Amino acid sequence: AQKVTQAQTEISVVEKEDVTLDCVYETRDTTYYLFWYKQPPSGELVFLIRRNSFDEQNEISGRYSWNFQKSTSSFNFTITASQVVDSAVYFCALREGYSSASKIIFGSGTRLSIRP
Amino acid sequence: GAVVSQHPSWVICKSGTSVKIECRSLDFQATTMFWYRQFPKQSLMLMATSNEGSKATYEQGVEKDKFLINHASLTLSTLTVTSAHPEDSSFYICSASGQGVNEQYFGPGTRLTVT
């Protein structure tokens, strides 16, 4: 069975600090996709990244970076030089198989608060 | 990316009444749609998966007679909460995938409050 664990329920840091959000997943499939979504107070999910199981290359997008390690089944997300606008709930998610028509399973989320 | 809309964005209804939420794919044909429910400060929980023209597949513990899902066209799926009660108050989010898109796209969500 597929499962996503985000052990950090809430994180609070001061602006400009770096922060890493942890994500550990479980799956029996060899083909799967991992995601990160941001959910601001409005509720609408904002897609951040998708990574497939065959691509372990880390990715950087501006202040955001992702570290995918199959050996530890982890897909961690780092925000560098955090800003108040980064405050939101962040979800890690998993989809098994190639098809976009497969269900996505979400972790419990990490509530990130950036203090000015 | 592709666009998915939901209507209404928020709704208040009285206990015992039914309410319908629409999920539309605006620029692609959605062969598969998903409905999620999110209670305050909790994660998104998948309720059901629907394929166009077929009956929806419900996740364990979701009452299919209470949450009626219709996916009669390639651009529209509806979720009807029948005989709503205060415990059904939640944030309902749909997502869609299908022809011409390589990923699922999420709607903005509908906030339901049952009084």
GROMACS .gro file of C-alpha atoms in nm:
model
  231
    1ALA     CA    1   0.000   0.000   0.000
    2GLN     CA    2   0.112   0.351  -0.068
    3LYS     CA    3   0.176   0.594   0.213
    4VAL     CA    4   0.327   0.938   0.260
    5THR     CA    5   0.457   1.057   0.595
    6GLN     CA    6   0.530   1.416   0.686
    7ALA     CA    7   0.649   1.397   1.042
    8GLN     CA    8   0.673   1.772   1.093
    9THR     CA    9   0.328   1.901   1.179
   10GLU     CA   10   0.427   2.263   1.222
   11ILE     CA   11   0.744   2.462   1.166
   12SER     CA   12   0.804   2.822   1.257
   13VAL     CA   13   1.115   3.013   1.154
   14VAL     CA   14   1.224   3.371   1.129
   15GLU     CA   15   1.232   3.530   0.786
   16LYS     CA   16   1.549   3.468   0.585
   17GLU     CA   17   1.621   3.140   0.758
   18ASP     CA   18   1.648   2.824   0.552
   19VAL     CA   19   1.392   2.554   0.625
   20THR     CA   20   1.361   2.192   0.515
   21LEU     CA   21   1.035   2.002   0.501
   22ASP     CA   22   1.067   1.627   0.527
   23CYS     CA   23   0.874   1.366   0.330
   24VAL     CA   24   0.905   0.989   0.349
   25TYR     CA   25   0.703   0.762   0.126
   26GLU     CA   26   0.616   0.395   0.092
   27THR     CA   27   0.527   0.214  -0.226
   28ARG     CA   28   0.569  -0.129  -0.380
   29ASP     CA   29   0.569   0.008  -0.733
   30THR     CA   30   0.891   0.073  -0.919
   31THR     CA   31   0.721   0.344  -1.122
   32TYR     CA   32   0.572   0.631  -0.929
   33TYR     CA   33   0.557   1.008  -0.909
   34LEU     CA   34   0.620   1.235  -0.615
   35PHE     CA   35   0.477   1.582  -0.574
   36TRP     CA   36   0.491   1.886  -0.354
   37TYR     CA   37   0.196   2.122  -0.326
   38LYS     CA   38   0.153   2.448  -0.141
   39GLN     CA   39  -0.181   2.535   0.013
   40PRO     CA   40  -0.213   2.900   0.118
   41PRO     CA   41  -0.499   3.019   0.341
   42SER     CA   42  -0.725   3.055   0.037
   43GLY     CA   43  -0.724   2.675   0.013
   44GLU     CA   44  -0.633   2.640  -0.352
   45LEU     CA   45  -0.354   2.393  -0.410
   46VAL     CA   46  -0.048   2.528  -0.584
   47PHE     CA   47   0.161   2.273  -0.771
   48LEU     CA   48   0.533   2.306  -0.696
   49ILE     CA   49   0.707   2.004  -0.843
   50ARG     CA   50   0.664   1.655  -0.985
   51ARG     CA   51   0.941   1.398  -0.985
   52ASN     CA   52   0.926   1.048  -1.131
   53SER     CA   53   1.090   0.748  -0.969
   54PHE     CA   54   1.356   0.714  -1.235
   55ASP     CA   55   1.488   1.065  -1.197
   56GLU     CA   56   1.684   1.113  -0.878
   57GLN     CA   57   1.846   1.433  -0.990
   58ASN     CA   58   1.795   1.708  -0.740
   59GLU     CA   59   1.619   2.017  -0.860
   60ILE     CA   60   1.648   2.384  -0.780
   61SER     CA   61   1.396   2.649  -0.871
   62GLY     CA   62   1.482   2.988  -0.734
   63ARG     CA   63   1.472   2.965  -0.355
   64TYR     CA   64   1.320   2.616  -0.369
   65SER     CA   65   1.514   2.293  -0.394
   66TRP     CA   66   1.422   1.928  -0.371
   67ASN     CA   67   1.630   1.630  -0.263
   68PHE     CA   68   1.503   1.293  -0.385
   69GLN     CA   69   1.671   0.985  -0.240
   70LYS     CA   70   1.528   0.647  -0.333
   71SER     CA   71   1.762   0.471  -0.092
   72THR     CA   72   1.585   0.632   0.201
   73SER     CA   73   1.247   0.678   0.028
   74SER     CA   74   1.262   1.048   0.095
   75PHE     CA   75   1.172   1.357  -0.105
   76ASN     CA   76   1.263   1.659   0.103
   77PHE     CA   77   1.191   2.021   0.020
   78THR     CA   78   1.411   2.313   0.118
   79ILE     CA   79   1.325   2.680   0.109
   80THR     CA   80   1.629   2.906   0.118
   81ALA     CA   81   1.607   3.254   0.261
   82SER     CA   82   1.245   3.209   0.361
   83GLN     CA   83   0.995   3.490   0.321
   84VAL     CA   84   0.667   3.567   0.493
   85VAL     CA   85   0.483   3.481   0.169
   86ASP     CA   86   0.610   3.124   0.205
   87SER     CA   87   0.378   3.076   0.501
   88ALA     CA   88   0.134   2.800   0.405
   89VAL     CA   89   0.063   2.433   0.445
   90TYR     CA   90   0.285   2.215   0.230
   91PHE     CA   91   0.182   1.869   0.116
   92CYS     CA   92   0.398   1.591  -0.018
   93ALA     CA   93   0.210   1.342  -0.234
   94LEU     CA   94   0.257   1.014  -0.420
   95ARG     CA   95   0.102   0.862  -0.730
   96GLU     CA   96   0.177   0.507  -0.836
   97GLY     CA   97   0.217   0.404  -1.199
   98TYR     CA   98   0.255   0.599  -1.520
   99SER     CA   99  -0.103   0.705  -1.564
  100SER     CA  100  -0.216   1.049  -1.456
  101ALA     CA  101  -0.552   0.879  -1.396
  102SER     CA  102  -0.417   0.702  -1.088
  103LYS     CA  103  -0.507   0.840  -0.749
  104ILE     CA  104  -0.277   1.073  -0.561
  105ILE     CA  105  -0.219   1.007  -0.193
  106PHE     CA  106  -0.128   1.303   0.025
  107GLY     CA  107   0.081   1.328   0.336
  108SER     CA  108  -0.064   1.495   0.643
  109GLY     CA  109   0.098   1.826   0.558
  110THR     CA  110   0.341   2.061   0.730
  111ARG     CA  111   0.220   2.402   0.840
  112LEU     CA  112   0.500   2.651   0.782
  113SER     CA  113   0.497   2.989   0.949
  114ILE     CA  114   0.754   3.250   0.859
  115ARG     CA  115   0.785   3.524   1.119
  116PRO     CA  116   0.900   3.869   1.009
  117GLY     CA  117  -0.130   2.423  -1.738
  118ALA     CA  118  -0.484   2.300  -1.776
  119VAL     CA  119  -0.764   2.467  -1.584
  120VAL     CA  120  -1.022   2.307  -1.358
  121SER     CA  121  -1.300   2.510  -1.204
  122GLN     CA  122  -1.544   2.441  -0.924
  123HIS     CA  123  -1.880   2.592  -0.850
  124PRO     CA  124  -1.977   2.723  -0.610
  125SER     CA  125  -1.664   2.834  -0.429
  126TRP     CA  126  -1.854   2.831  -0.103
  127VAL     CA  127  -2.201   2.727   0.003
  128ILE     CA  128  -2.404   2.730   0.321
  129CYS     CA  129  -2.697   2.495   0.354
  130LYS     CA  130  -2.932   2.380   0.625
  131SER     CA  131  -2.911   2.041   0.785
  132GLY     CA  132  -3.114   1.783   0.597
  133THR     CA  133  -3.094   1.949   0.259
  134SER     CA  134  -2.887   1.841  -0.040
  135VAL     CA  135  -2.620   2.041  -0.212
  136LYS     CA  136  -2.451   1.992  -0.549
  137ILE     CA  137  -2.094   2.088  -0.631
  138GLU     CA  138  -1.971   2.109  -0.988
  139CYS     CA  139  -1.623   2.039  -1.120
  140ARG     CA  140  -1.541   2.141  -1.475
  141SER     CA  141  -1.236   2.097  -1.695
  142LEU     CA  142  -1.221   2.413  -1.903
  143ASP     CA  143  -0.967   2.336  -2.170
  144PHE     CA  144  -0.933   1.960  -2.188
  145GLN     CA  145  -1.146   1.648  -2.184
  146ALA     CA  146  -1.138   1.492  -1.841
  147THR     CA  147  -1.176   1.118  -1.870
  148THR     CA  148  -1.107   1.076  -1.499
  149MET     CA  149  -1.203   1.300  -1.211
  150PHE     CA  150  -1.130   1.268  -0.841
  151TRP     CA  151  -1.309   1.409  -0.539
  152TYR     CA  152  -1.127   1.490  -0.218
  153ARG     CA  153  -1.245   1.611   0.120
  154GLN     CA  154  -1.038   1.817   0.357
  155PHE     CA  155  -1.142   1.888   0.715
  156PRO     CA  156  -0.987   2.186   0.895
  157LYS     CA  157  -0.617   2.142   0.962
  158GLN     CA  158  -0.618   1.800   0.802
  159SER     CA  159  -0.495   1.653   0.479
  160LEU     CA  160  -0.682   1.584   0.158
  161MET     CA  161  -0.857   1.251   0.169
  162LEU     CA  162  -0.968   1.088  -0.154
  163MET     CA  163  -1.339   1.017  -0.156
  164ALA     CA  164  -1.394   0.869  -0.499
  165THR     CA  165  -1.268   0.830  -0.853
  166SER     CA  166  -1.499   0.869  -1.148
  167ASN     CA  167  -1.447   0.782  -1.511
  168GLU     CA  168  -1.668   0.944  -1.770
  169GLY     CA  169  -1.973   0.737  -1.837
  170SER     CA  170  -1.906   0.491  -1.556
  171LYS     CA  171  -2.009   0.458  -1.193
  172ALA     CA  172  -1.773   0.613  -0.946
  173THR     CA  173  -1.538   0.405  -0.735
  174TYR     CA  174  -1.557   0.505  -0.370
  175GLU     CA  175  -1.282   0.479  -0.113
  176GLN     CA  176  -1.338   0.265   0.190
  177GLY     CA  177  -1.554   0.435   0.448
  178VAL     CA  178  -1.717   0.682   0.208
  179GLU     CA  179  -2.094   0.642   0.185
  180LYS     CA  180  -2.182   0.621  -0.180
  181ASP     CA  181  -2.551   0.682  -0.114
  182LYS     CA  182  -2.470   1.002   0.069
  183PHE     CA  183  -2.211   1.138  -0.172
  184LEU     CA  184  -2.351   1.097  -0.520
  185ILE     CA  185  -2.105   1.145  -0.801
  186ASN     CA  186  -2.203   1.191  -1.162
  187HIS     CA  187  -1.952   1.215  -1.446
  188ALA     CA  188  -2.181   1.226  -1.746
  189SER     CA  189  -1.963   1.433  -1.975
  190LEU     CA  190  -1.595   1.479  -2.048
  191THR     CA  191  -1.593   1.824  -1.895
  192LEU     CA  192  -1.822   1.797  -1.596
  193SER     CA  193  -1.844   1.595  -1.278
  194THR     CA  194  -2.082   1.668  -0.994
  195LEU     CA  195  -2.077   1.575  -0.628
  196THR     CA  196  -2.410   1.585  -0.447
  197VAL     CA  197  -2.410   1.571  -0.071
  198THR     CA  198  -2.750   1.434   0.021
  199SER     CA  199  -2.921   1.505   0.352
  200ALA     CA  200  -2.625   1.709   0.464
  201HIS     CA  201  -2.538   1.732   0.831
  202PRO     CA  202  -2.298   1.962   1.017
  203GLU     CA  203  -2.031   1.690   1.018
  204ASP     CA  204  -2.029   1.709   0.637
  205SER     CA  205  -1.898   2.065   0.660
  206SER     CA  206  -1.565   2.054   0.486
  207PHE     CA  207  -1.355   2.174   0.195
  208TYR     CA  208  -1.423   1.968  -0.116
  209ILE     CA  209  -1.164   1.962  -0.393
  210CYS     CA  210  -1.179   1.794  -0.730
  211SER     CA  211  -0.903   1.705  -0.969
  212ALA     CA  212  -0.911   1.594  -1.330
  213SER     CA  213  -0.694   1.418  -1.582
  214GLY     CA  214  -0.753   1.316  -1.937
  215GLN     CA  215  -0.685   1.367  -2.304
  216GLY     CA  216  -0.412   1.608  -2.390
  217VAL     CA  217  -0.281   1.652  -2.038
  218ASN     CA  218  -0.008   1.459  -1.867
  219GLU     CA  219  -0.103   1.529  -1.511
  220GLN     CA  220  -0.392   1.579  -1.275
  221TYR     CA  221  -0.511   1.933  -1.226
  222PHE     CA  222  -0.689   2.049  -0.914
  223GLY     CA  223  -0.986   2.276  -0.882
  224PRO     CA  224  -0.986   2.568  -0.637
  225GLY     CA  225  -1.213   2.389  -0.393
  226THR     CA  226  -1.562   2.440  -0.251
  227ARG     CA  227  -1.616   2.523   0.112
  228LEU     CA  228  -1.937   2.366   0.244
  229THR     CA  229  -2.090   2.475   0.571
  230VAL     CA  230  -2.396   2.290   0.700
  231THR     CA  231  -2.590   2.471   0.971
   0.00000   0.00000   0.00000
